[in-house]
Tab-separated table of C-alpha atoms in Angstrom:
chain	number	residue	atom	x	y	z
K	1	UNK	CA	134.429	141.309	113.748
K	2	UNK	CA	138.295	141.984	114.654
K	3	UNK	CA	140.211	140.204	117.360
K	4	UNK	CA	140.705	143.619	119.284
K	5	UNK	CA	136.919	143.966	119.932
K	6	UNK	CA	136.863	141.788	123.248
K	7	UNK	CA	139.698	142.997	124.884
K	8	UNK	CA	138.559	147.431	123.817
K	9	UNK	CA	134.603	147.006	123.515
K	10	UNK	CA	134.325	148.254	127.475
K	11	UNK	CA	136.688	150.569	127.790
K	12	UNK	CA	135.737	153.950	127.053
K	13	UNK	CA	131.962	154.143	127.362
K	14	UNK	CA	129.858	156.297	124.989
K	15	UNK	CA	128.001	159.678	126.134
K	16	UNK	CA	125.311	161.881	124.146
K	17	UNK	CA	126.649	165.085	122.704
K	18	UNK	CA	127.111	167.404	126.205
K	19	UNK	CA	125.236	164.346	128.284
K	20	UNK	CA	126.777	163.027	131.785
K	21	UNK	CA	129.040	160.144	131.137
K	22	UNK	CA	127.586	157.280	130.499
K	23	UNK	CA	125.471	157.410	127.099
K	24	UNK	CA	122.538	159.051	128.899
K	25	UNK	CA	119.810	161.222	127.766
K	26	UNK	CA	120.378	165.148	128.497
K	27	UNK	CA	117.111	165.050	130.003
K	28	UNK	CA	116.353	162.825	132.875
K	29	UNK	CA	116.194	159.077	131.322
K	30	UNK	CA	113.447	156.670	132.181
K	31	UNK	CA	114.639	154.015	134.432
K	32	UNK	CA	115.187	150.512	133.144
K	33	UNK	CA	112.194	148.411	133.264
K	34	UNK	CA	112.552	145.081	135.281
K	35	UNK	CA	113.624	142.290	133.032
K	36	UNK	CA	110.304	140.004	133.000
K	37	UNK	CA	110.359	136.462	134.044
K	38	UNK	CA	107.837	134.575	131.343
K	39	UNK	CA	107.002	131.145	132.721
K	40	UNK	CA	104.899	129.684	129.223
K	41	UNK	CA	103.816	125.870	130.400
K	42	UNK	CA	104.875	124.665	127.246
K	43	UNK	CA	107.302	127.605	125.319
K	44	UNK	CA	110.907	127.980	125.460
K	45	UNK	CA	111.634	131.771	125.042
K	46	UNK	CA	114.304	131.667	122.193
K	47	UNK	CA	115.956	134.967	122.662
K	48	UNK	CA	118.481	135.123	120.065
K	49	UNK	CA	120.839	137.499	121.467
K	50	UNK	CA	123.844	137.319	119.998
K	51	UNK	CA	127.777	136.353	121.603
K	52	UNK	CA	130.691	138.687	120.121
K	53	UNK	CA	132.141	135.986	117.531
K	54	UNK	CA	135.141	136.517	115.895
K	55	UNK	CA	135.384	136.961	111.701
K	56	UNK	CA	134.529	134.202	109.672
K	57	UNK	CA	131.888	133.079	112.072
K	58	UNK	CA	128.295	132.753	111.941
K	59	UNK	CA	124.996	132.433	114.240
K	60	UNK	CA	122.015	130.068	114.220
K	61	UNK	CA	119.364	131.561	111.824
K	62	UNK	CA	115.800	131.179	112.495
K	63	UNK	CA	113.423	129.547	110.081
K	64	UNK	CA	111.300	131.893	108.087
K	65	UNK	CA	107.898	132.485	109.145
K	66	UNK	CA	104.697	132.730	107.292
K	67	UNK	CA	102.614	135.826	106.373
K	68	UNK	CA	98.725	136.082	106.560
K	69	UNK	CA	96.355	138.708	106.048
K	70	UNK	CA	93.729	140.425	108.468
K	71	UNK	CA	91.360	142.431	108.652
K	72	UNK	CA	92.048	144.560	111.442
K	73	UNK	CA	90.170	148.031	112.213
K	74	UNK	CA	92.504	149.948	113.594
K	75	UNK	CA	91.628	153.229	115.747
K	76	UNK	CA	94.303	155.815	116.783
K	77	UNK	CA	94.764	158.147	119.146
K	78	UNK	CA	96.365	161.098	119.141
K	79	UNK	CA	99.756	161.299	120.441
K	80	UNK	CA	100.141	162.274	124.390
K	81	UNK	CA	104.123	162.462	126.671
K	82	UNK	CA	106.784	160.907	125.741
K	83	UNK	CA	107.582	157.556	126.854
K	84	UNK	CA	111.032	157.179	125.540
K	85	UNK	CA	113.398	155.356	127.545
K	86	UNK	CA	117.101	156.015	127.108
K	87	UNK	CA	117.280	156.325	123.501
K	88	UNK	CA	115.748	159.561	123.208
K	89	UNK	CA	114.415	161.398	120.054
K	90	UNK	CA	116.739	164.875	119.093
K	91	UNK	CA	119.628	163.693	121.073
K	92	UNK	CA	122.771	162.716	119.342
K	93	UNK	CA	125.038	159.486	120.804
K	94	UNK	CA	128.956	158.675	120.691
K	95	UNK	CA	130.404	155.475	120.691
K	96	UNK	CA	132.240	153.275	118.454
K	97	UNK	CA	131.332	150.890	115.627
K	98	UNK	CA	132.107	147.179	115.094
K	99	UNK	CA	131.530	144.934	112.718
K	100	UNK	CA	129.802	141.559	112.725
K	101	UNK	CA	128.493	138.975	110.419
K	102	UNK	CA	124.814	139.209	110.626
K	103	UNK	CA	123.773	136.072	108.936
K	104	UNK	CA	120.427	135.669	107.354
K	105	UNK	CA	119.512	139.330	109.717
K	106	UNK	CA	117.719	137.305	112.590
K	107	UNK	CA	118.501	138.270	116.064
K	108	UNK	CA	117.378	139.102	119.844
K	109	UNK	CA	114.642	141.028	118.420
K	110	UNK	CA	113.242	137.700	117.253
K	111	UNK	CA	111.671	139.321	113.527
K	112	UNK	CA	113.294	136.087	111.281
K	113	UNK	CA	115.442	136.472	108.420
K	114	UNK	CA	115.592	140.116	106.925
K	115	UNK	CA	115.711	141.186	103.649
K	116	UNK	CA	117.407	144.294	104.399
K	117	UNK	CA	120.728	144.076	105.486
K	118	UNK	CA	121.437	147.335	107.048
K	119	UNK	CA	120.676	145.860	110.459
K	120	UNK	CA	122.602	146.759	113.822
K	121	UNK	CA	122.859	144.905	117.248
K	122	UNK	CA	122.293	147.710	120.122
K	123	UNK	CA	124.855	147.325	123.053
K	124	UNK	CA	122.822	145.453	126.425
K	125	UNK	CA	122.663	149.204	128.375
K	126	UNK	CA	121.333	150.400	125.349
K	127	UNK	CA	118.934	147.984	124.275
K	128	UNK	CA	116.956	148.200	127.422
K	129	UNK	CA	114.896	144.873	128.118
K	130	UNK	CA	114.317	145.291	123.897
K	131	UNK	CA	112.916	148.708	123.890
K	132	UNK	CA	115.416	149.501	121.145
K	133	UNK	CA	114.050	146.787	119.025
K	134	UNK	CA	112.908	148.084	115.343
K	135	UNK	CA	114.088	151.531	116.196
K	136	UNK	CA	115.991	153.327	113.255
K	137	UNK	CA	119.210	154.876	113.689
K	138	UNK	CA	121.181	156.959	111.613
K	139	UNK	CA	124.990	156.439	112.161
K	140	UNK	CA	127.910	158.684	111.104
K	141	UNK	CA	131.551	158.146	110.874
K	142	UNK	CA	134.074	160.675	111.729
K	143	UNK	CA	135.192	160.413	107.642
K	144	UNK	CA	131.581	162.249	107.127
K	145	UNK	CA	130.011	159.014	105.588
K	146	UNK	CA	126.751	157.560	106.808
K	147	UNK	CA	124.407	154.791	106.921
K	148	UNK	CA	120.638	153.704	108.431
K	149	UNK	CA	120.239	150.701	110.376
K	150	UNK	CA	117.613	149.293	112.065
K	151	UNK	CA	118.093	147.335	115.544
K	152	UNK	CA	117.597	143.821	115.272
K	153	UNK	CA	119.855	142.724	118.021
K	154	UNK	CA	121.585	142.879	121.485
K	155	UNK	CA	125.416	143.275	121.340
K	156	UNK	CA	125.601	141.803	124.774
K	157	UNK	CA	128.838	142.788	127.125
K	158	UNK	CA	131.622	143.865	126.939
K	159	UNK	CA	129.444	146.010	124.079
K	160	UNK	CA	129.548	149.578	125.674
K	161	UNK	CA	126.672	152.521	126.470
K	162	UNK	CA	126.921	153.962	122.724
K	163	UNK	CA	127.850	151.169	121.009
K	164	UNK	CA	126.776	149.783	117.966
K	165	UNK	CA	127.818	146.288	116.111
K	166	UNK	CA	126.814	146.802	112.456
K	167	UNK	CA	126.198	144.209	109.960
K	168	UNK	CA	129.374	143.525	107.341
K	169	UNK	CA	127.285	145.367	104.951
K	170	UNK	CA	126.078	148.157	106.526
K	171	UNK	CA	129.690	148.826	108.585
K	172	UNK	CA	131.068	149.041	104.883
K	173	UNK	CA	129.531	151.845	104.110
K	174	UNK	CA	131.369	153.777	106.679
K	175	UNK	CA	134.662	152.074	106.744
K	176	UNK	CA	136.534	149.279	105.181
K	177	UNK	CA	135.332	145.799	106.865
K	178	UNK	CA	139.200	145.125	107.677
K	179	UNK	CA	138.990	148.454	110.213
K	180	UNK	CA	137.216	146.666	112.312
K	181	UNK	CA	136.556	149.330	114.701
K	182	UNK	CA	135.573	153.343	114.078
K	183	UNK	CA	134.623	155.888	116.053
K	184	UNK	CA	130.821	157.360	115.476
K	185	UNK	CA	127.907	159.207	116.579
K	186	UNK	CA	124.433	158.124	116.267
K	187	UNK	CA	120.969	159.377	116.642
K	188	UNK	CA	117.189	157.740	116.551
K	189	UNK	CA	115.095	158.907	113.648
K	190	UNK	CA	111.190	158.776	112.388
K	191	UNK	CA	112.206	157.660	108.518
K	192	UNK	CA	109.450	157.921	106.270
K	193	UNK	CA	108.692	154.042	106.208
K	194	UNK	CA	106.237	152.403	103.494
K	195	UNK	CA	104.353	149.898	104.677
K	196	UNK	CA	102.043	149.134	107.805
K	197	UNK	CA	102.589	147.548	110.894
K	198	UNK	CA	101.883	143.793	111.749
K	199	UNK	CA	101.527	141.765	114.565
K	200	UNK	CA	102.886	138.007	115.588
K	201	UNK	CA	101.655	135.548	118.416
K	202	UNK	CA	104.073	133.717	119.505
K	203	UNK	CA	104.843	130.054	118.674
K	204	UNK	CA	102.659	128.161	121.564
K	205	UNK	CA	100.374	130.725	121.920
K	206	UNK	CA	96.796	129.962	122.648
K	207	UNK	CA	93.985	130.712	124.930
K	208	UNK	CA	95.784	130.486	127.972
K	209	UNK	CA	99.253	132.028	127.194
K	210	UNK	CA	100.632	133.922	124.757
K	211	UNK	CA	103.294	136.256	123.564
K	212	UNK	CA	102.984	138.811	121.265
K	213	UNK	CA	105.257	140.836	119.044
K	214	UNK	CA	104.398	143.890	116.562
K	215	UNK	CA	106.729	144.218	113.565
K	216	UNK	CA	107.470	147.583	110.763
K	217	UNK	CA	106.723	149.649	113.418
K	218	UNK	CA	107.740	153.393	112.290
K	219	UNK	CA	108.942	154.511	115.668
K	220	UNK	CA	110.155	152.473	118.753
K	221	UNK	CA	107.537	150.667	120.499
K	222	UNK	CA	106.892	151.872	124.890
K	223	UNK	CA	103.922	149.363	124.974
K	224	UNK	CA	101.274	147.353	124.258
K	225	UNK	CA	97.821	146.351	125.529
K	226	UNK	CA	95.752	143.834	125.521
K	227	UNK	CA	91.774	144.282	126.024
K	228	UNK	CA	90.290	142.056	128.875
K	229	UNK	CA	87.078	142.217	130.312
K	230	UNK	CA	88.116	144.276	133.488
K	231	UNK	CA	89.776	146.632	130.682
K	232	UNK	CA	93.303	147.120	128.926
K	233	UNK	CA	96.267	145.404	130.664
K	234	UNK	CA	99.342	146.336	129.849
K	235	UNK	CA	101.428	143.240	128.890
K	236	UNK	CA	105.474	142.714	130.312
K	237	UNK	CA	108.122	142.678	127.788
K	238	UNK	CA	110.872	140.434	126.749
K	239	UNK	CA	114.819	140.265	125.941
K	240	UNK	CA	113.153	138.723	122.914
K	241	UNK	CA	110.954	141.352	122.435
K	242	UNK	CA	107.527	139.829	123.156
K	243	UNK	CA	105.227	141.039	125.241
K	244	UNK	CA	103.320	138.322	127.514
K	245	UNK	CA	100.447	137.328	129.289
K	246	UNK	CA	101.076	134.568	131.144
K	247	UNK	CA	97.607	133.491	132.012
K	248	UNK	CA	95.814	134.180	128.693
K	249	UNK	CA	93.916	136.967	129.493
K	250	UNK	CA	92.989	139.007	126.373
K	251	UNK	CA	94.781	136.714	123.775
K	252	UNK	CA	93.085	137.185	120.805
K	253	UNK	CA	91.384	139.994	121.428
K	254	UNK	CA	91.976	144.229	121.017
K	255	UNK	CA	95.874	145.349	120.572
K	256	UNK	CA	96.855	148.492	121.666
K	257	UNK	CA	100.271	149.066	121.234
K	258	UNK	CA	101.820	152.763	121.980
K	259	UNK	CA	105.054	154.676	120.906
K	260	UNK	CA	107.818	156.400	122.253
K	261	UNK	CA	105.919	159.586	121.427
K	262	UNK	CA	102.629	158.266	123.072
K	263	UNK	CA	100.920	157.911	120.240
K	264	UNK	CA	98.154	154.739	120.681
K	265	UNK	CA	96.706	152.419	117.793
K	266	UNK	CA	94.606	150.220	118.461
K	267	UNK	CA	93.656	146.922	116.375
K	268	UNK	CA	90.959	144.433	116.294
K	269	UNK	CA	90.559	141.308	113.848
K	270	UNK	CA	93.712	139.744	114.949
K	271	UNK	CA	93.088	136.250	114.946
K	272	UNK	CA	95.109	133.981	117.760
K	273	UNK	CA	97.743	132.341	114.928
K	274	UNK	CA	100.958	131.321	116.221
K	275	UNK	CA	103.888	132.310	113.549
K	276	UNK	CA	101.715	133.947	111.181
K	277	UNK	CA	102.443	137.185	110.771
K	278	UNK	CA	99.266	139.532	109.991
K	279	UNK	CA	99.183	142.966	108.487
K	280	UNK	CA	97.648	145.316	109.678
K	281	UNK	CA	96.189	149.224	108.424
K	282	UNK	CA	98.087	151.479	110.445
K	283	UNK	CA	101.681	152.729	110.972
K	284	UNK	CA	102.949	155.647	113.540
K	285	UNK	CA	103.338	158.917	112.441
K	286	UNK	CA	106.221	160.562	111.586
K	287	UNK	CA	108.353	162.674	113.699
């Protein structure tokens, strides 16, 4: 990351292609959801956002976690309203680029160590409470060249609406690491991702609190559910990007998460096993 990025990064917010100022959608955005206040009797949220560093230095990594098979049976719904917050699908985003040094790929977003490097931390506005986490974004320079990132992490203030701080090997393939600093435009896509989606309960989870995460996810994630017996409950989400309930209710039971699309899956078989993560049989379509 250059030396110029703390004293520019706020200057000259981003907007959407003919948007108001500001970065916001061209349609009317959905407001910011409050920023939940987890109180876990015996779990220290660990949210991982990162501090603009300068070059040549390096974050805290988390330690790997485990994998573990399920056997979830999955049921999906068909897809209803949107539920997209400000990072809207078929609108296109300006801002600039910076570069940072992403480490093992672990961030705010809390998903460990990656093996792909073309990550991206989303600037605070932008990253909404971790909405934006596991979204895909394609990213263009003005030169024409172009990469796809996925958002792992918060580029906290002075990071702009619009921008985006790019791992050292995903900012190369739009510009010379020395640059430092490019102009862009971005946009969310619906890639054609292999693979199905699995879900994480928190470390400390048990019986009578949890947190839980869903990972691979095709398209952003707008919620997710938990079964209890008076029905689903919609569960409050995290700057780490895990959703909570604080008392208990309906760990280890029926997962319904839902897309920015609407579209609803939901999963049983999902045993209550903090760190592991467990595949499931489903993914979201693609749009």
């Amino acid at each position: 990351m250059q030396s110029d990025r703390t004293e520019e990064a706020g200057r000259a917010p981003a907007t959407a292609v003919a948007e108001p100022q500001g970065g916001l959608p061209p349609t009317s955005p959905g407001e910011k959801p409050p920023t939940p206040s987890p109180s876990a009797p015996s779990v220290a949220p660990s949210a991982g956002a990162r501090t603009p560093t300068p070059a040549g230095a390096t974050s805290p990594d988390a330690s790997p976690t485990t994998s573990a098979a399920t056997s979830a049976s999955p049921q999906r719904t068909a897809p209803t309203s949107s539920l997209a917050g400000r990072i809207r699908p078929k609108s296109t985003y300006q801002g600039v680029a910076t570069v940072y040094q992403a480490g093992v790929g672990d961030g705010a977003c809390s998903y460990g160590p990656s093996d792909d490097m073309m990550i991206a931390a989303m600037n605070t506005t932008d990253y909404e409470t971790s909405k934006a986490c596991g979204a895909h974004v394609l990213v263009r320079g003005a030169n024409g060249t172009s990469v796809t990132v996925r958002i792992t992490n918060e580029c906290p203030l002075p990071c702009a609406p619009g921008q985006l701080d790019l791992s050292e090997q995903a900012f190369a393939k739009l510009a010379p690491i020395s640059t430092g600093r490019i102009a862009i435009t971005w946009r969310l896509l619906s890639p054609d991702t292999p693979g199905t989606i699995s879900i994480r309960y928190k470390n400390g989870s048990s019986p009578y609190w949890c947190g839980i995460q869903a990972i691979g996810h095709r398209n952003p994630l707008a919620q997710l559910e938990v079964r209890t017996s008076s029905g689903w409950r919609q569960l409050a989400r995290t700057e780490y990007n895990y959703f909570l309930s604080p008392d208990g209710s309906g760990c280890g039971g029926a997962i319904r998460i839902t897309d920015i699309y609407g579209e609803r899956l939901t999963i049983n078989g999902i045993a209550l096993r903090p760190e592991a993560v467990q595949p499931t049989q489903v993914q979201f379509t693609q749009h």
